[in-house]
XYZ file of C-alpha atoms in Angstrom:
416
model
C 0.000 0.000 0.000
C 1.138 3.537 -0.821
C 0.545 6.004 2.008
C 0.466 9.818 1.881
C 0.931 11.726 5.168
C -0.141 15.376 5.296
C 1.858 17.744 7.532
C 5.409 18.706 8.330
C 6.034 18.501 12.071
C 7.496 16.014 14.544
C 4.082 14.326 14.866
C 4.147 13.633 11.122
C 7.776 12.464 11.342
C 6.724 10.019 14.086
C 3.844 8.787 11.909
C 6.131 8.467 8.872
C 8.774 6.644 10.928
C 6.232 4.077 12.136
C 4.759 3.665 8.649
C 8.244 3.293 7.106
C 8.861 0.320 9.434
C 5.514 -1.278 8.450
C 5.978 -4.190 6.015
C 2.585 -3.451 4.404
C 3.691 0.040 3.297
C 5.323 -0.203 -0.143
C 5.785 3.539 -0.721
C 5.608 6.499 1.638
C 4.924 10.106 0.633
C 4.554 13.278 2.713
C 3.352 16.800 1.922
C 4.990 19.128 2.685
C 7.222 17.223 5.153
C 10.552 18.439 6.557
C 14.267 17.649 6.422
C 13.956 14.588 8.658
C 10.864 13.142 6.989
C 12.748 13.363 3.662
C 14.934 10.480 4.904
C 11.972 8.057 5.026
C 9.401 9.508 2.590
C 9.197 11.283 -0.763
C 8.250 14.918 -0.195
C 5.768 16.971 -2.232
C 5.454 20.801 -2.026
C 1.658 20.874 -1.700
C -0.351 23.364 0.369
C -1.677 21.171 3.189
C -4.796 23.372 3.536
C -5.788 22.930 -0.134
C -8.096 19.920 -0.194
C -8.288 19.776 -4.002
C -4.486 19.842 -4.321
C -4.067 17.130 -1.667
C -6.698 14.922 -3.353
C -5.028 15.483 -6.722
C -1.640 14.463 -5.313
C -3.098 11.381 -3.616
C -4.696 10.332 -6.905
C -1.519 10.997 -8.916
C 0.684 8.827 -6.693
C -1.931 6.071 -6.364
C -2.257 6.395 -2.586
C -4.239 3.658 -0.881
C -4.423 5.695 2.336
C -4.063 9.376 3.231
C -3.256 10.315 6.842
C -3.936 13.955 7.792
C -1.678 14.992 10.686
C -2.438 18.606 11.762
C -5.715 20.119 12.896
C -5.891 23.046 10.441
C -6.247 20.858 7.295
C -8.914 18.778 9.048
C -10.954 21.838 10.010
C -10.452 23.097 6.427
C -12.062 19.921 5.047
C -9.026 18.253 3.492
C -10.184 14.780 4.611
C -13.558 15.400 2.930
C -11.846 16.290 -0.360
C -9.714 13.137 -0.260
C -12.735 10.927 0.446
C -14.660 12.567 -2.411
C -11.799 11.443 -4.656
C -12.529 7.856 -3.570
C -9.395 7.418 -1.441
C -9.546 6.152 2.164
C -8.528 8.946 4.542
C -7.616 8.802 8.220
C -8.987 11.997 9.723
C -12.426 13.395 10.564
C -14.655 15.480 8.326
C -14.612 19.271 8.687
C -17.911 19.060 10.572
C -16.663 16.445 13.038
C -13.309 18.244 13.394
C -15.219 21.139 14.987
C -14.755 19.085 18.143
C -11.305 20.735 18.123
C -12.063 23.699 15.874
C -14.625 25.121 18.319
C -14.365 24.750 22.083
C -18.030 25.827 22.335
C -19.103 23.014 19.972
C -17.098 20.521 22.037
C -18.797 21.692 25.239
C -22.193 21.243 23.584
C -21.334 17.704 22.494
C -20.042 16.819 25.961
C -23.179 18.162 27.612
C -25.397 16.098 25.313
C -23.283 12.968 25.809
C -23.033 13.333 29.593
C -19.232 13.583 29.447
C -17.658 15.017 32.628
C -15.920 18.344 31.987
C -15.343 21.767 33.541
C -18.264 24.178 33.902
C -17.873 26.914 31.311
C -19.309 30.076 29.765
C -19.073 30.975 26.073
C -18.522 34.744 25.790
C -18.589 37.208 22.898
C -18.831 40.571 24.722
C -16.763 42.372 27.346
C -19.713 42.238 29.752
C -20.044 38.465 29.404
C -16.286 38.073 29.887
C -16.318 40.107 33.112
C -19.280 38.142 34.473
C -17.624 34.794 33.728
C -14.286 35.782 35.255
C -16.075 37.001 38.392
C -18.158 33.817 38.590
C -15.170 31.451 38.579
C -12.429 33.521 40.203
C -8.730 32.647 40.124
C -7.024 30.696 38.724
C -8.655 31.883 35.490
C -8.877 29.511 32.510
C -9.444 31.417 29.259
C -9.609 29.580 25.925
C -9.807 30.972 22.414
C -12.819 29.230 20.844
C -10.941 28.557 17.579
C -7.670 26.905 16.589
C -4.564 28.498 18.104
C -1.766 25.962 17.491
C -1.756 24.865 21.135
C -1.235 28.396 22.428
C -4.807 29.732 22.693
C -5.206 28.893 26.380
C -4.208 31.157 29.252
C -4.252 29.902 32.844
C -3.411 32.730 35.243
C -4.103 34.224 38.655
C -3.895 37.704 37.099
C -7.390 39.021 36.247
C -5.945 41.705 33.954
C -4.007 39.134 31.876
C -7.062 36.866 31.764
C -9.302 39.709 30.563
C -6.778 40.882 27.957
C -6.545 37.391 26.438
C -10.327 37.025 26.458
C -10.869 40.378 24.736
C -8.327 39.435 22.045
C -10.476 36.436 21.082
C -13.469 36.773 18.791
C -15.285 34.142 20.826
C -13.931 32.823 24.093
C -14.643 29.982 26.510
C -14.038 30.784 30.189
C -14.210 27.805 32.517
C -13.534 26.595 36.021
C -9.997 25.516 36.874
C -9.499 21.757 37.130
C -7.052 20.539 39.756
C -4.927 17.416 39.471
C -2.451 15.948 36.967
C -3.194 16.004 33.244
C -3.257 12.974 30.958
C -3.507 12.670 27.173
C -5.389 9.644 25.874
C -5.711 8.967 22.140
C -8.300 6.691 20.570
C -8.587 5.525 16.974
C -12.190 5.298 15.800
C -14.183 4.648 12.636
C -17.237 6.428 14.029
C -18.550 3.381 15.904
C -15.734 1.172 17.209
C -13.250 2.928 19.512
C -9.719 1.597 20.024
C -7.818 3.364 22.831
C -4.046 3.797 22.747
C -1.745 4.048 25.762
C -1.958 7.218 27.893
C 0.824 9.807 27.922
C 1.573 13.034 29.732
C 2.918 16.153 28.048
C 4.529 19.316 29.397
C 2.921 22.525 28.175
C 4.947 25.219 29.945
C 8.155 26.484 28.380
C 10.361 26.235 31.474
C 11.301 23.678 34.122
C 8.916 23.136 37.049
C 5.972 24.093 34.805
C 6.920 27.754 34.746
C 6.904 30.201 31.870
C 4.391 30.685 29.060
C 2.166 28.046 27.509
C 3.577 26.279 24.436
C 2.546 23.600 21.968
C 4.329 21.086 24.229
C 7.955 20.750 25.382
C 8.092 16.994 25.972
C 6.133 13.887 26.910
C 6.415 10.412 28.368
C 4.565 7.090 28.466
C 3.530 4.953 30.331
C 2.244 6.710 33.452
C 3.345 4.571 36.432
C 1.298 6.689 38.843
C -2.015 6.365 36.960
C -4.842 4.040 37.999
C -4.606 0.816 35.926
C -8.345 1.174 35.228
C -7.950 4.700 33.809
C -8.202 3.730 30.126
C -11.312 1.597 30.699
C -12.921 4.379 32.722
C -12.220 7.037 30.076
C -13.464 4.702 27.343
C -16.781 4.252 29.162
C -17.321 7.834 30.374
C -15.686 9.951 27.661
C -14.545 8.378 24.391
C -17.402 6.027 23.472
C -20.175 8.461 24.536
C -18.583 11.266 22.473
C -18.252 9.082 19.364
C -21.838 7.859 19.840
C -23.165 11.427 20.222
C -21.427 12.657 17.068
C -22.812 9.702 15.112
C -26.292 10.425 16.504
C -25.995 14.005 15.213
C -25.244 12.756 11.705
C -21.603 13.888 11.861
C -19.721 10.662 12.648
C -16.148 11.137 13.858
C -13.657 8.905 12.048
C -9.962 9.322 12.820
C -8.008 10.099 15.975
C -9.962 11.368 18.967
C -7.642 12.938 21.548
C -8.971 13.512 25.049
C -7.013 15.930 27.214
C -7.935 14.945 30.759
C -7.531 16.227 34.310
C -7.484 13.619 37.073
C -9.231 15.777 39.656
C -10.207 15.167 43.273
C -13.755 14.645 41.935
C -12.745 12.195 39.203
C -11.728 12.380 35.543
C -12.730 15.568 33.688
C -12.178 16.466 30.022
C -10.083 19.619 29.554
C -10.381 19.587 25.763
C -10.735 17.390 22.715
C -8.430 17.370 19.724
C -9.291 15.815 16.376
C -5.828 14.445 15.580
C -2.712 12.907 17.091
C -1.185 15.212 19.704
C 2.340 16.566 19.494
C 4.583 15.625 21.388
C 2.589 12.708 22.851
C 2.456 10.897 19.488
C 6.226 10.584 19.578
C 6.190 8.486 22.774
C 2.964 6.566 22.128
C 4.083 5.362 18.691
C 7.525 4.500 20.088
C 5.754 1.904 22.266
C 3.289 0.527 19.675
C 4.210 -2.926 18.321
C 1.169 -3.377 16.047
C 1.903 -2.228 12.463
C 0.241 1.166 12.088
C -1.100 1.113 8.516
C -3.724 -1.609 8.989
C -5.188 0.127 12.050
C -5.434 3.500 10.285
C -6.831 1.907 7.100
C -9.505 -0.025 9.011
C -10.532 3.204 10.758
C -10.695 5.006 7.408
C -12.779 2.223 5.820
C -15.190 1.728 8.730
C -13.933 -1.777 9.528
C -12.137 -1.141 12.816
C -14.151 -3.893 14.497
C -12.031 -6.359 12.461
C -8.815 -5.048 14.021
C -7.343 -7.321 16.740
C -6.272 -5.811 20.078
C -3.210 -3.600 19.849
C 0.175 -4.913 20.992
C 2.449 -2.707 23.096
C 6.097 -2.833 24.091
C 6.840 -2.936 27.808
C 9.451 -0.206 27.272
C 8.985 3.351 28.493
C 9.439 6.284 26.111
C 10.451 9.901 26.689
C 10.517 12.798 24.222
C 12.346 16.087 24.824
C 11.574 19.035 22.542
C 14.455 21.240 21.439
C 12.990 24.667 20.657
C 14.473 27.689 18.953
C 15.517 30.978 20.507
C 12.562 33.015 21.874
C 9.945 30.232 21.505
C 6.946 30.429 22.128
C 7.353 34.051 21.016
C 8.423 34.780 17.447
C 11.172 32.184 16.970
C 14.524 32.787 15.327
C 14.961 30.547 12.272
C 17.714 29.688 9.804
C 20.253 28.539 12.416
C 22.280 25.430 11.466
C 21.624 22.252 13.455
C 24.653 20.097 14.280
C 24.977 16.728 15.998
C 22.208 14.842 14.181
C 24.708 12.387 12.680
C 26.263 11.867 16.116
C 22.904 10.868 17.594
C 22.288 8.441 14.722
C 25.764 6.928 15.161
C 25.965 6.820 18.967
C 22.419 6.483 20.286
C 20.380 4.457 17.755
C 18.220 2.447 17.954
C 17.230 3.418 21.500
C 17.240 7.165 20.834
C 16.493 9.062 17.653
C 15.612 12.546 16.444
C 12.220 13.458 14.984
C 12.249 16.712 13.038
C 9.616 19.417 13.562
C 10.651 22.876 12.357
C 13.565 22.031 10.049
C 14.510 22.414 6.411
C 17.474 21.718 4.141
C 19.772 24.585 3.195
C 22.282 23.078 0.796
C 24.085 20.347 2.735
C 22.999 21.761 6.104
C 19.836 21.236 8.133
C 18.601 24.526 9.609
C 15.853 25.572 12.012
C 12.569 26.615 10.404
C 10.114 26.931 13.286
C 9.580 27.283 17.026
C 9.740 23.644 18.046
C 12.671 22.338 16.016
C 13.309 18.734 17.112
C 11.762 16.011 19.265
C 14.489 13.798 20.714
C 12.820 10.485 21.548
C 14.220 7.536 23.481
C 13.015 4.215 24.867
C 14.264 2.189 27.816
C 13.284 -0.559 30.219
C 11.804 2.142 32.473
C 11.446 5.921 32.564
C 14.829 6.349 34.270
C 16.654 4.661 31.394
C 14.515 6.328 28.717
C 15.227 9.772 30.261
C 18.972 9.112 30.441
C 19.039 8.082 26.783
C 16.915 11.021 25.653
C 18.998 13.652 27.453
C 22.268 12.028 26.351
C 21.093 12.419 22.759
C 19.938 16.010 23.403
C 23.429 16.846 24.690
C 24.923 15.991 21.284
C 22.765 18.543 19.428
C 24.021 22.045 18.736
C 21.565 24.787 17.787
C 22.502 28.353 18.663
C 20.166 29.877 21.255
C 18.091 26.698 21.570
C 16.187 25.776 24.710
C 14.757 22.610 26.232
C 13.309 21.550 29.540
C 15.522 19.414 31.771
C 12.720 17.903 33.860
C 10.627 15.919 31.352
C 9.324 12.763 33.146
C 11.618 13.412 36.123
C 8.952 13.235 38.854
C 7.392 10.098 37.337
C 10.827 8.444 37.033
C 11.680 9.262 40.653
C 8.350 8.081 42.062
């Protein structure tokens, strides 16, 4: 089978890496891709938001499966365009992708499905914003209703900062703060059958000890040794299956990757948000632990035959990913800096540690930075202690002027 992956970040590199190791995949293509993905897939300079262009490319290369990585193409209807061309596509329709594209829509679905989540107000005026902030008090949780590349959420004790962020949004969701650790749980679904993956935890703040501004994610790990062994079953029963059932009932079935961002609160599991695609950087660690070949699972989801898929097989290994970000991220990042040490990681640390490219591109013979999050250094080990050691050893070999990374990814879980 020929597979086309849409996107160009570390999530897509992780997907391409897994698919390149799959014996059923005879040819792998990616649009637009990046410098690292170019090592395992043929790249195509196609606008990932142009559904017609993506469908045309998929047809031209004879793709048997298209996998849409990022949220923006999904919300733009790229999966719909591919399906109209008669090609199986892993990713929800534009309508179903509103589960991520609109926080207000997601709250409505959760209310109808009885899914536990934070109480919230949807606001469009300054008066409504002030009332909602007063109702909940600090810490304030303010979410842009639309897509914001993982940076549309502000959690702060400062009412002025909360109000400023809210007023900058066209439509905003203000909700109660949820205490407790956060967990990311992915599930693959064809709109009826739901197949959960292994949970992971990511690190949203830019700096160690969860300080600094919110980012798209600075690292992740899996498994979660501290989590209740029944967590996945509980979330399946109370969150994932009811949400998929409700969307099908509305006539907008969700087929693809349903991502539940969860808070394990003192009152039980609560949904923080839904995403309509694999999360970044959690995908990097979850796929590092998946033994089942990926293509058949994604194809069965795309074709509506997921009930034929046997249970997934997982490695016992732990996995840790550390994001190397460019100077000034999550502000306007500096780009064009050469990246050194990639060959050293491949020579010294493989196969237990490897580099997944995010914001990179080729400049002659050099690989240079081309975004905020530049690399995801991923490692596996018999436990989190070993996986962390391998990941940070590999990070130490990389040279990128002005780069930054957190030093505490998975540290508390490894020490527990």
